[in-house]
PDB file of C-alpha atoms in Angstrom:
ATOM      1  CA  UNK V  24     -41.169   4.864  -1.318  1.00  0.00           C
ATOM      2  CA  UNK V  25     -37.910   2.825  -1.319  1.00  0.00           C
ATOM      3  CA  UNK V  26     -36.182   2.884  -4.341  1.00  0.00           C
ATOM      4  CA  UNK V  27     -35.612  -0.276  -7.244  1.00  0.00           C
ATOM      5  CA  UNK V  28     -32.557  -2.575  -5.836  1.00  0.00           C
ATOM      6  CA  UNK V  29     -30.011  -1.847  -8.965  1.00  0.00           C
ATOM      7  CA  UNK V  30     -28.894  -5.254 -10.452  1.00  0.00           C
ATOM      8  CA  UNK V  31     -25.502  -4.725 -10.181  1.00  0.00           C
ATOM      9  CA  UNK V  32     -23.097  -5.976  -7.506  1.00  0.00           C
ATOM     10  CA  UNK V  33     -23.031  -3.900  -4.451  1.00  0.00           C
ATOM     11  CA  UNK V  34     -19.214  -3.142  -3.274  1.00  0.00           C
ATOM     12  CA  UNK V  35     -19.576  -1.949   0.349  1.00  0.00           C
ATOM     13  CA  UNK V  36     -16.034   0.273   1.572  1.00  0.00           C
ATOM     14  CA  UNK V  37     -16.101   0.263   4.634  1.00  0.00           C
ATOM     15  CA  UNK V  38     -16.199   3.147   7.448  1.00  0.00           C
ATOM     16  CA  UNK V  39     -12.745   1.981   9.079  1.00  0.00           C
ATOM     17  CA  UNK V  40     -11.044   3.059   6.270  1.00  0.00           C
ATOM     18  CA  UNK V  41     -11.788   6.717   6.796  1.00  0.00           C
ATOM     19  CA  UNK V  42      -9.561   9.027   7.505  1.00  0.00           C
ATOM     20  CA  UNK V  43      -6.636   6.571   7.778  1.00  0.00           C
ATOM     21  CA  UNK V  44      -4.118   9.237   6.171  1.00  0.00           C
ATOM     22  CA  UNK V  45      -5.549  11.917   7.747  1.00  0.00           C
ATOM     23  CA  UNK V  46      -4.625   9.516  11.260  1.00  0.00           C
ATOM     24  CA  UNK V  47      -1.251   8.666   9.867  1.00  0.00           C
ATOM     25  CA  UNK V  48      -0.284  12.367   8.640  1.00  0.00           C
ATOM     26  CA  UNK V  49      -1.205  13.654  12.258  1.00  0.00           C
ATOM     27  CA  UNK V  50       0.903  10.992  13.738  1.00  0.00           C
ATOM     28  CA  UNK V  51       3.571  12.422  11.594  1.00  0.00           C
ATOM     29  CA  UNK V  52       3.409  16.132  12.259  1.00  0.00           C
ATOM     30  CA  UNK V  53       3.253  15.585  16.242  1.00  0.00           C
ATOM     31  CA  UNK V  54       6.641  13.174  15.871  1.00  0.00           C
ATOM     32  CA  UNK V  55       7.868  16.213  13.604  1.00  0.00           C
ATOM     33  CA  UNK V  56       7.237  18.709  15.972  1.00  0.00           C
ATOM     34  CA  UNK V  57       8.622  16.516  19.143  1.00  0.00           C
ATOM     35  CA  UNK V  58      11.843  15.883  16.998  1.00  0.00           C
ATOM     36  CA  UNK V  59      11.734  19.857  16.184  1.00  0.00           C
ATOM     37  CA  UNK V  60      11.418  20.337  19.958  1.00  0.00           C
ATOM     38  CA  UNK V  61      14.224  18.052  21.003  1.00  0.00           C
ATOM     39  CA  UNK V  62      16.632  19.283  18.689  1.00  0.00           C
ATOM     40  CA  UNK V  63      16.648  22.932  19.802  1.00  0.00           C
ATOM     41  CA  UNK V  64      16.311  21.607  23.681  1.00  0.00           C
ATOM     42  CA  UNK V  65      12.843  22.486  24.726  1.00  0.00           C
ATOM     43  CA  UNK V  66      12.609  22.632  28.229  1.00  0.00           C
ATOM     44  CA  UNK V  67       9.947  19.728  28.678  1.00  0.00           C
ATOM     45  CA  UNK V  68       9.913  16.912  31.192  1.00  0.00           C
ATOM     46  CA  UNK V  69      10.605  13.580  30.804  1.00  0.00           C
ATOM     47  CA  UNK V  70       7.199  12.279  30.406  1.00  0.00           C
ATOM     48  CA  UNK V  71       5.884  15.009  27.963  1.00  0.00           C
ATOM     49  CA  UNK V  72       8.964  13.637  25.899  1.00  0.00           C
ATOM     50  CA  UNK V  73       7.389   9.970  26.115  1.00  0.00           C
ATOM     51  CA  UNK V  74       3.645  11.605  25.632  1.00  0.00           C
ATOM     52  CA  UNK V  75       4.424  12.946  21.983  1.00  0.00           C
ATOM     53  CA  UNK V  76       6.316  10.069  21.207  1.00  0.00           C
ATOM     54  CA  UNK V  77       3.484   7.683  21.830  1.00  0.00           C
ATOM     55  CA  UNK V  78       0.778   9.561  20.873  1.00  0.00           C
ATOM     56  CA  UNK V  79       2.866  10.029  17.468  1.00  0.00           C
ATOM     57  CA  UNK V  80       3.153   6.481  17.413  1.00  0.00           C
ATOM     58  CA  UNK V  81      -0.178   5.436  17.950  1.00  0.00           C
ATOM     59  CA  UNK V  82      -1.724   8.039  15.052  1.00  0.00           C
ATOM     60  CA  UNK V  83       0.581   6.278  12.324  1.00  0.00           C
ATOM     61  CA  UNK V  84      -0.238   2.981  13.893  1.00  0.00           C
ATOM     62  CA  UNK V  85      -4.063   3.305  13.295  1.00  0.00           C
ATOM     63  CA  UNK V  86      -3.644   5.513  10.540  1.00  0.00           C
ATOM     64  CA  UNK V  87      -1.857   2.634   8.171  1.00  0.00           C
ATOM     65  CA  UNK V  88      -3.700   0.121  10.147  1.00  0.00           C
ATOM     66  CA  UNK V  89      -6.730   1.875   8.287  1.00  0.00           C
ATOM     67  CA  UNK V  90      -5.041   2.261   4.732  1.00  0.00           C
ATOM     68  CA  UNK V  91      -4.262  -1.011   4.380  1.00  0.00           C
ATOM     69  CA  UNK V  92      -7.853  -2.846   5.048  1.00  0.00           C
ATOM     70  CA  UNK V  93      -9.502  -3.921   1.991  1.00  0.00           C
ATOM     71  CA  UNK V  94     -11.244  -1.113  -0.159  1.00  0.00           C
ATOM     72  CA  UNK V  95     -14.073  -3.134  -0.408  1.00  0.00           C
ATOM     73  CA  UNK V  96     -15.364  -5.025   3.335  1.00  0.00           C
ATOM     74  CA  UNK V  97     -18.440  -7.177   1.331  1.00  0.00           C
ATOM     75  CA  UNK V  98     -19.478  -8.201  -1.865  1.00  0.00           C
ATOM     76  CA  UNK V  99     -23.486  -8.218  -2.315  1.00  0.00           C
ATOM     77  CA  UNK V 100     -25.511  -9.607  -5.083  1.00  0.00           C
ATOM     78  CA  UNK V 101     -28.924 -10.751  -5.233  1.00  0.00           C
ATOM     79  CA  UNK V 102     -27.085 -14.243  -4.931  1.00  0.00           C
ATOM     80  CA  UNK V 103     -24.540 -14.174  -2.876  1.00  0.00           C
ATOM     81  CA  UNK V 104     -22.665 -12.375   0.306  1.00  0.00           C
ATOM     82  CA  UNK V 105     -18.654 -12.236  -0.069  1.00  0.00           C
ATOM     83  CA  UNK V 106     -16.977 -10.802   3.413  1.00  0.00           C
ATOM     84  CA  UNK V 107     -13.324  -9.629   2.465  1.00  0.00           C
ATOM     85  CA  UNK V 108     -10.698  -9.236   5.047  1.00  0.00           C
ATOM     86  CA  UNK V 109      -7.011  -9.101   4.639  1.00  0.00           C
ATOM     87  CA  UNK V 110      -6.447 -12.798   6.217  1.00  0.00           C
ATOM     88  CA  UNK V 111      -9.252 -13.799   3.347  1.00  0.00           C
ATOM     89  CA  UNK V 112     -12.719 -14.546   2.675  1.00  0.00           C
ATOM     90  CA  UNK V 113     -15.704 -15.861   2.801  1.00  0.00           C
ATOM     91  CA  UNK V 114     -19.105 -17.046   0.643  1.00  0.00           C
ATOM     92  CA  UNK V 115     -22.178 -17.095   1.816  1.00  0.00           C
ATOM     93  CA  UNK V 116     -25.476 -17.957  -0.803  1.00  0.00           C
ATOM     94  CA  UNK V 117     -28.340 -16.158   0.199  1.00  0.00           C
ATOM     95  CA  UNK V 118     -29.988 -19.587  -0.024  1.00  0.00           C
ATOM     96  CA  UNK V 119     -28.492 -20.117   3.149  1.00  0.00           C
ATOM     97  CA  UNK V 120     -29.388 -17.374   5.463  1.00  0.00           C
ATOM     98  CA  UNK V 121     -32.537 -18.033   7.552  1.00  0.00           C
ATOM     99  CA  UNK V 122     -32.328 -14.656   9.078  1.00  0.00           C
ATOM    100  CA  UNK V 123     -30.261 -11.581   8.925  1.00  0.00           C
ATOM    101  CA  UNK V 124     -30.117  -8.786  12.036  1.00  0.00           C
ATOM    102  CA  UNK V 125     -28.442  -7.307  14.770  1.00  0.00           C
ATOM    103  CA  UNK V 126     -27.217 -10.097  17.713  1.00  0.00           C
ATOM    104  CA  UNK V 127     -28.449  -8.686  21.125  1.00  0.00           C
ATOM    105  CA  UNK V 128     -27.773  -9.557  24.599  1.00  0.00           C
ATOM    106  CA  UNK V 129     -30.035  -9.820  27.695  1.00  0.00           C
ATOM    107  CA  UNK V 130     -29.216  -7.515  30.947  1.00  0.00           C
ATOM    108  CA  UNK V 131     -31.893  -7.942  33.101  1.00  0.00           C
ATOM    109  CA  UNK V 132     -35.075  -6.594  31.608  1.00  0.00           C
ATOM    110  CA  UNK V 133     -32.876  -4.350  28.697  1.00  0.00           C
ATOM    111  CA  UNK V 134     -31.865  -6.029  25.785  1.00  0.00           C
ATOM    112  CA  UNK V 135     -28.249  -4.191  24.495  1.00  0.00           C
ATOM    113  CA  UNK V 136     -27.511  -4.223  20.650  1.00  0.00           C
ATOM    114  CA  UNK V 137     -24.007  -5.318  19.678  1.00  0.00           C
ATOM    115  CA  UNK V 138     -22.253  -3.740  16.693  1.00  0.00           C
ATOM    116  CA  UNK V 139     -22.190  -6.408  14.286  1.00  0.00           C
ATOM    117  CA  UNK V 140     -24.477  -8.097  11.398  1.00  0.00           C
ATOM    118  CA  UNK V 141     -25.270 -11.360  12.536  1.00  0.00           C
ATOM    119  CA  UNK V 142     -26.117 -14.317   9.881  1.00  0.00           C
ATOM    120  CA  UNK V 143     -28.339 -17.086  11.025  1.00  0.00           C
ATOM    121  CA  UNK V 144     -27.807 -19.978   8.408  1.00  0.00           C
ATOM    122  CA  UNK V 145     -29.375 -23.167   7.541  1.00  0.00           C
ATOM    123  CA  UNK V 146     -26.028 -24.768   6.781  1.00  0.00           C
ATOM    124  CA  UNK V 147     -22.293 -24.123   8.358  1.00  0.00           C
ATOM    125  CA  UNK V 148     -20.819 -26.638   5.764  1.00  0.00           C
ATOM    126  CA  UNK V 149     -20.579 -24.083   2.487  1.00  0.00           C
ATOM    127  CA  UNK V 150     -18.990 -21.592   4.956  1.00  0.00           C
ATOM    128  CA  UNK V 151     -16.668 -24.083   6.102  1.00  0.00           C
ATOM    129  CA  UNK V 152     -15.598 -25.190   2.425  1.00  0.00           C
ATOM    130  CA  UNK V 153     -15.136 -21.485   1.703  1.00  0.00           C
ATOM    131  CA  UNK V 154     -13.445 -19.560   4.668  1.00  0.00           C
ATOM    132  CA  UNK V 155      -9.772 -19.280   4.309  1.00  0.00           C
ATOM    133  CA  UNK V 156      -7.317 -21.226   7.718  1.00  0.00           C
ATOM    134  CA  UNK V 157      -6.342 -17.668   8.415  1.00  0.00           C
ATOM    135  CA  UNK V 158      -9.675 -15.976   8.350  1.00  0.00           C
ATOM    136  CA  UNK V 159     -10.657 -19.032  10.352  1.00  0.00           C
ATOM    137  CA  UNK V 160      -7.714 -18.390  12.449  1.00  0.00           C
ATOM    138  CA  UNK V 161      -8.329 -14.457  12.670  1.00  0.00           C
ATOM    139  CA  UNK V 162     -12.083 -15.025  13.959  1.00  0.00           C
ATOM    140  CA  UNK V 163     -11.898 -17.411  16.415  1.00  0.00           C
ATOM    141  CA  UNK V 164      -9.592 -15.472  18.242  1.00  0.00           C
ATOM    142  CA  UNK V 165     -11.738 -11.780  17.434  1.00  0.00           C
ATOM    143  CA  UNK V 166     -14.744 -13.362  18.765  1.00  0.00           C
ATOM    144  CA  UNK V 167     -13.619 -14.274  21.877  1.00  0.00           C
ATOM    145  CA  UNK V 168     -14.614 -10.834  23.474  1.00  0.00           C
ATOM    146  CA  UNK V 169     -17.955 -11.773  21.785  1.00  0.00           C
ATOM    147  CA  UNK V 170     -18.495 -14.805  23.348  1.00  0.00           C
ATOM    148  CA  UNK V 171     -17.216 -13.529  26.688  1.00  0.00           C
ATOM    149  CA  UNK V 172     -19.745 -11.141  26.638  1.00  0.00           C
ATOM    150  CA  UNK V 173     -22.577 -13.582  25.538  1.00  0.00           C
ATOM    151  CA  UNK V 174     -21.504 -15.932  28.228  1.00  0.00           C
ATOM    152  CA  UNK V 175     -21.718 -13.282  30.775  1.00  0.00           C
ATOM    153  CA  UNK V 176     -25.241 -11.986  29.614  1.00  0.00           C
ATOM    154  CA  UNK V 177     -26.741 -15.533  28.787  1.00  0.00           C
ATOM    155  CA  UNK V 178     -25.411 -17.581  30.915  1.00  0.00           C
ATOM    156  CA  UNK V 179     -24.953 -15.655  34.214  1.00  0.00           C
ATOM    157  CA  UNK V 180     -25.145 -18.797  36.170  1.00  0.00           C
ATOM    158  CA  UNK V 181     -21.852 -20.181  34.732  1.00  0.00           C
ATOM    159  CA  UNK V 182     -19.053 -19.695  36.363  1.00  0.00           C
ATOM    160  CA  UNK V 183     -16.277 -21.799  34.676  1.00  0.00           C
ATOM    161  CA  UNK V 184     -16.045 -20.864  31.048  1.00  0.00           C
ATOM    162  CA  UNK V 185     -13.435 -23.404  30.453  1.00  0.00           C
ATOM    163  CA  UNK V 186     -15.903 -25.771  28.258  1.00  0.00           C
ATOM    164  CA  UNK V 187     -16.890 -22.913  25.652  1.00  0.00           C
ATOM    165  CA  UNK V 188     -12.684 -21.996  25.443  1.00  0.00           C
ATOM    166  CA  UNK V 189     -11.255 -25.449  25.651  1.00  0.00           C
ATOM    167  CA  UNK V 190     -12.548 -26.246  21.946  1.00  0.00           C
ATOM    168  CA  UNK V 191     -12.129 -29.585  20.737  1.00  0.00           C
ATOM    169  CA  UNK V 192     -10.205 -30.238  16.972  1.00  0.00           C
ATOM    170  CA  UNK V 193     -13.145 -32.194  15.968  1.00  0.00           C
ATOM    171  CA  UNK V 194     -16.437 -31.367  14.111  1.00  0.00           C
ATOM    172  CA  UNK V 195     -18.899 -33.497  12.632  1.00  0.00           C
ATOM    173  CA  UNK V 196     -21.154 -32.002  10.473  1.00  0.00           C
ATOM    174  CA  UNK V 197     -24.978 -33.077   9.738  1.00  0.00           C
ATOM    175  CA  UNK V 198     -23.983 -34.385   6.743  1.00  0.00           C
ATOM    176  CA  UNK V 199     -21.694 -37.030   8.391  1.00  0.00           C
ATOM    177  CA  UNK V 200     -18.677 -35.088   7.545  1.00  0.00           C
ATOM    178  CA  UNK V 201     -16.073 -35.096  10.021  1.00  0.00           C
ATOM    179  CA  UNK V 202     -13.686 -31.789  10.093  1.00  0.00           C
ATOM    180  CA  UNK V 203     -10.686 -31.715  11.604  1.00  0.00           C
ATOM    181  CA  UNK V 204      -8.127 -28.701  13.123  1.00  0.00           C
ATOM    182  CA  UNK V 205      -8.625 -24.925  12.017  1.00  0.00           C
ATOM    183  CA  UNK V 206     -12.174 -25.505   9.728  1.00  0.00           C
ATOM    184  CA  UNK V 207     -13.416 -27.910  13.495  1.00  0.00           C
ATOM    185  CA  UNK V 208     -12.433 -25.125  15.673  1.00  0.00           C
ATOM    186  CA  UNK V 209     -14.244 -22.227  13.824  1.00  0.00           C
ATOM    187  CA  UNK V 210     -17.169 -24.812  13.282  1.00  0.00           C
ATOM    188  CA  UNK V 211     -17.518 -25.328  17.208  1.00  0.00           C
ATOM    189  CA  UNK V 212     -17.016 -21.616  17.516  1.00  0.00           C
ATOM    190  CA  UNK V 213     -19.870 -21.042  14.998  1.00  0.00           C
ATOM    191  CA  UNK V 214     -22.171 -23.157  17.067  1.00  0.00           C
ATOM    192  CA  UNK V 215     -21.261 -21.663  20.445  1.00  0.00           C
ATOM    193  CA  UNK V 216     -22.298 -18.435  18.944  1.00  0.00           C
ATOM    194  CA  UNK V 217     -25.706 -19.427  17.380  1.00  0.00           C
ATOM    195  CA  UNK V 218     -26.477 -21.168  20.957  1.00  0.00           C
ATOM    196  CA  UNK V 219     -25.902 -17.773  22.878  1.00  0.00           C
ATOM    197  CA  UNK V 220     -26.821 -14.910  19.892  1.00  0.00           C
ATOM    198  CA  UNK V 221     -28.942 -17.249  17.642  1.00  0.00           C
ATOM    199  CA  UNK V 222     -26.546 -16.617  14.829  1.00  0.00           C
ATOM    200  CA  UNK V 223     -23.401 -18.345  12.915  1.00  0.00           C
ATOM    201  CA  UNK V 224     -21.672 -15.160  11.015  1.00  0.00           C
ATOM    202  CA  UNK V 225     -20.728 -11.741  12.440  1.00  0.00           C
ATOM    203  CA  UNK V 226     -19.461  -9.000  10.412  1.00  0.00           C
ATOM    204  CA  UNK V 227     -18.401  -5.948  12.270  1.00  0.00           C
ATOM    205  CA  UNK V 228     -20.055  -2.301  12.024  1.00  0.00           C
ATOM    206  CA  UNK V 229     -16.821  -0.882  10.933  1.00  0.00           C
ATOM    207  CA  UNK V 230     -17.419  -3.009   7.859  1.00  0.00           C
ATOM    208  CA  UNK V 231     -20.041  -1.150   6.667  1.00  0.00           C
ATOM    209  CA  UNK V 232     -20.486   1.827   5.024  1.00  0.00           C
ATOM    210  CA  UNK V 233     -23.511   3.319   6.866  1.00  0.00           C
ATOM    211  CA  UNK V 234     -25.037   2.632  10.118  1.00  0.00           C
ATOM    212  CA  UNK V 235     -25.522  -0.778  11.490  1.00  0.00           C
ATOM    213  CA  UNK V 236     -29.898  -0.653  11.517  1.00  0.00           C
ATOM    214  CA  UNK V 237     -30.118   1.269   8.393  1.00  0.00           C
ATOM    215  CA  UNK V 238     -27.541  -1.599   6.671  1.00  0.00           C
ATOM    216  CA  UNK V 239     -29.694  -4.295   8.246  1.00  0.00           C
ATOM    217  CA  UNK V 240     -32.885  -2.948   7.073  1.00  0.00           C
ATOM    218  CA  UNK V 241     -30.950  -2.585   3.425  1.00  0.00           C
ATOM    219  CA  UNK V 242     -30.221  -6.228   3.581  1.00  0.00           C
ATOM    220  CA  UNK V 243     -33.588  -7.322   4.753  1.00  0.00           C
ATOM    221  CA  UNK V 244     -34.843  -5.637   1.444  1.00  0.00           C
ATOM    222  CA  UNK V 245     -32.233  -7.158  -1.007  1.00  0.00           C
ATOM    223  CA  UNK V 246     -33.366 -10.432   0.748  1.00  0.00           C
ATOM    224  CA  UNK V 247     -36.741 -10.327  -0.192  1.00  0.00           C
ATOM    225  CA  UNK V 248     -37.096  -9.071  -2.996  1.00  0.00           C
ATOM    226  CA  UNK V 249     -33.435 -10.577  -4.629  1.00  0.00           C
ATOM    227  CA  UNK V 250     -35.480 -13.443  -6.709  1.00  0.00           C
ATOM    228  CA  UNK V 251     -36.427 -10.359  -9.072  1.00  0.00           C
ATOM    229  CA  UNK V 252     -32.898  -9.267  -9.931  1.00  0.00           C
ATOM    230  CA  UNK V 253     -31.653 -12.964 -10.373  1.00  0.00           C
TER     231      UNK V 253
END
């Protein structure tokens, strides 16, 4: 029996930030150690030297990078999604989402999951109003690998990508609204995305706080049943 959906505001951490001092403390000890080593003239080659070093390097790297994402990845209520990043935010009413699950790409016969939460939406214009230029920013250029991969799966007959890169600076919306730079770019982006996935909005699995189907499936209930808690 699944339980009552608490009226409250959900405040998803997310799973990235795990272990991000426990990363950056490792990083730490093995530069320690190296430094140890060096000073009393261990006999180790050159490139054992250079192997410490970077390793040490890349532990603190991803340790801090971890520490200093946002304790909290999404905002849930039975009216609203908020996605939090460090270059900003968006708003998304529930009022606007057609459909909520995991984007999936065709190889062949096999269809192959990818790890994000895709939002189909009835409307791009709220998002647009409400995403920050560097979010917007941010995005377009994470996504690429994502619409690489769509393109590849999708559209295997393409071979010049060129048109889905070479994004013009100039959106017009439905509503006769014409956006220009930054807000046009992520807009055309948006719409690439929802022609090859069927969806406008990707948040990432290492957003979340539990596994990607089971967080879907959580959604999919707070969706229909969110007119009670309102």
């Amino acid at each position: 029996m699944t339980a009552p959906l608490p009226k409250v505001m959900h405040a998803i951490s997310p799973a990235a930030r795990k272990h991000g001092v426990g990363f950056a403390l490792l990083g730490l000890f093995i530069f320690a150690i190296s430094m140890f080593l060096w000073l009393i003239d261990a006999p180790l080659p050159t490139p054992a030297w250079a192997l410490l070093w970077i390793i040490s390097a890349a532990l603190i790297f991803l340790g801090w990078a971890k520490v200093f994402e946002p304790e909290i990845s999404l905002n849930i209520t039975p009216g609203q999604i908020e996605y939090l990043h460090h270059r900003g935010t968006w708003q998304l009413d529930w009022d606007n989402v057609v459909r909520v699950d995991c984007p999936r790409t065709h190889k062949g016969l096999d269809a192959i999951e990818l790890p994000y939460v895709g939002f189909c939406l009835r409307d791009i214009e709220p998002i647009l109003k409400s995403i920050s230029p560097r979010l917007s920013t941010h995005l377009i250029s994470e996504q690429r690998h994502l619409l690489t991969t769509a393109l590849r799966h999708e559209r295997p007959d393409i071979q010049d990508y060129s048109p889905y890169f070479d994004i013009p600076d100039a959106f017009i919306a439905p509503s006769g609204t014409r956006y220009t730079g930054v807000q046009a770019l992520f807009a055309i982006r948006c719409r690439q995305l929802r022609e090859l996935l069927g969806y406008e909005l990707y948040v990432p699995e290492s957003a979340l706080d539990r596994p990607l189907d089971e967080f879907i499936q959580w959604l999919r209930q707070l969706q229909a049943s969110r007119n009670e808690h309102l």
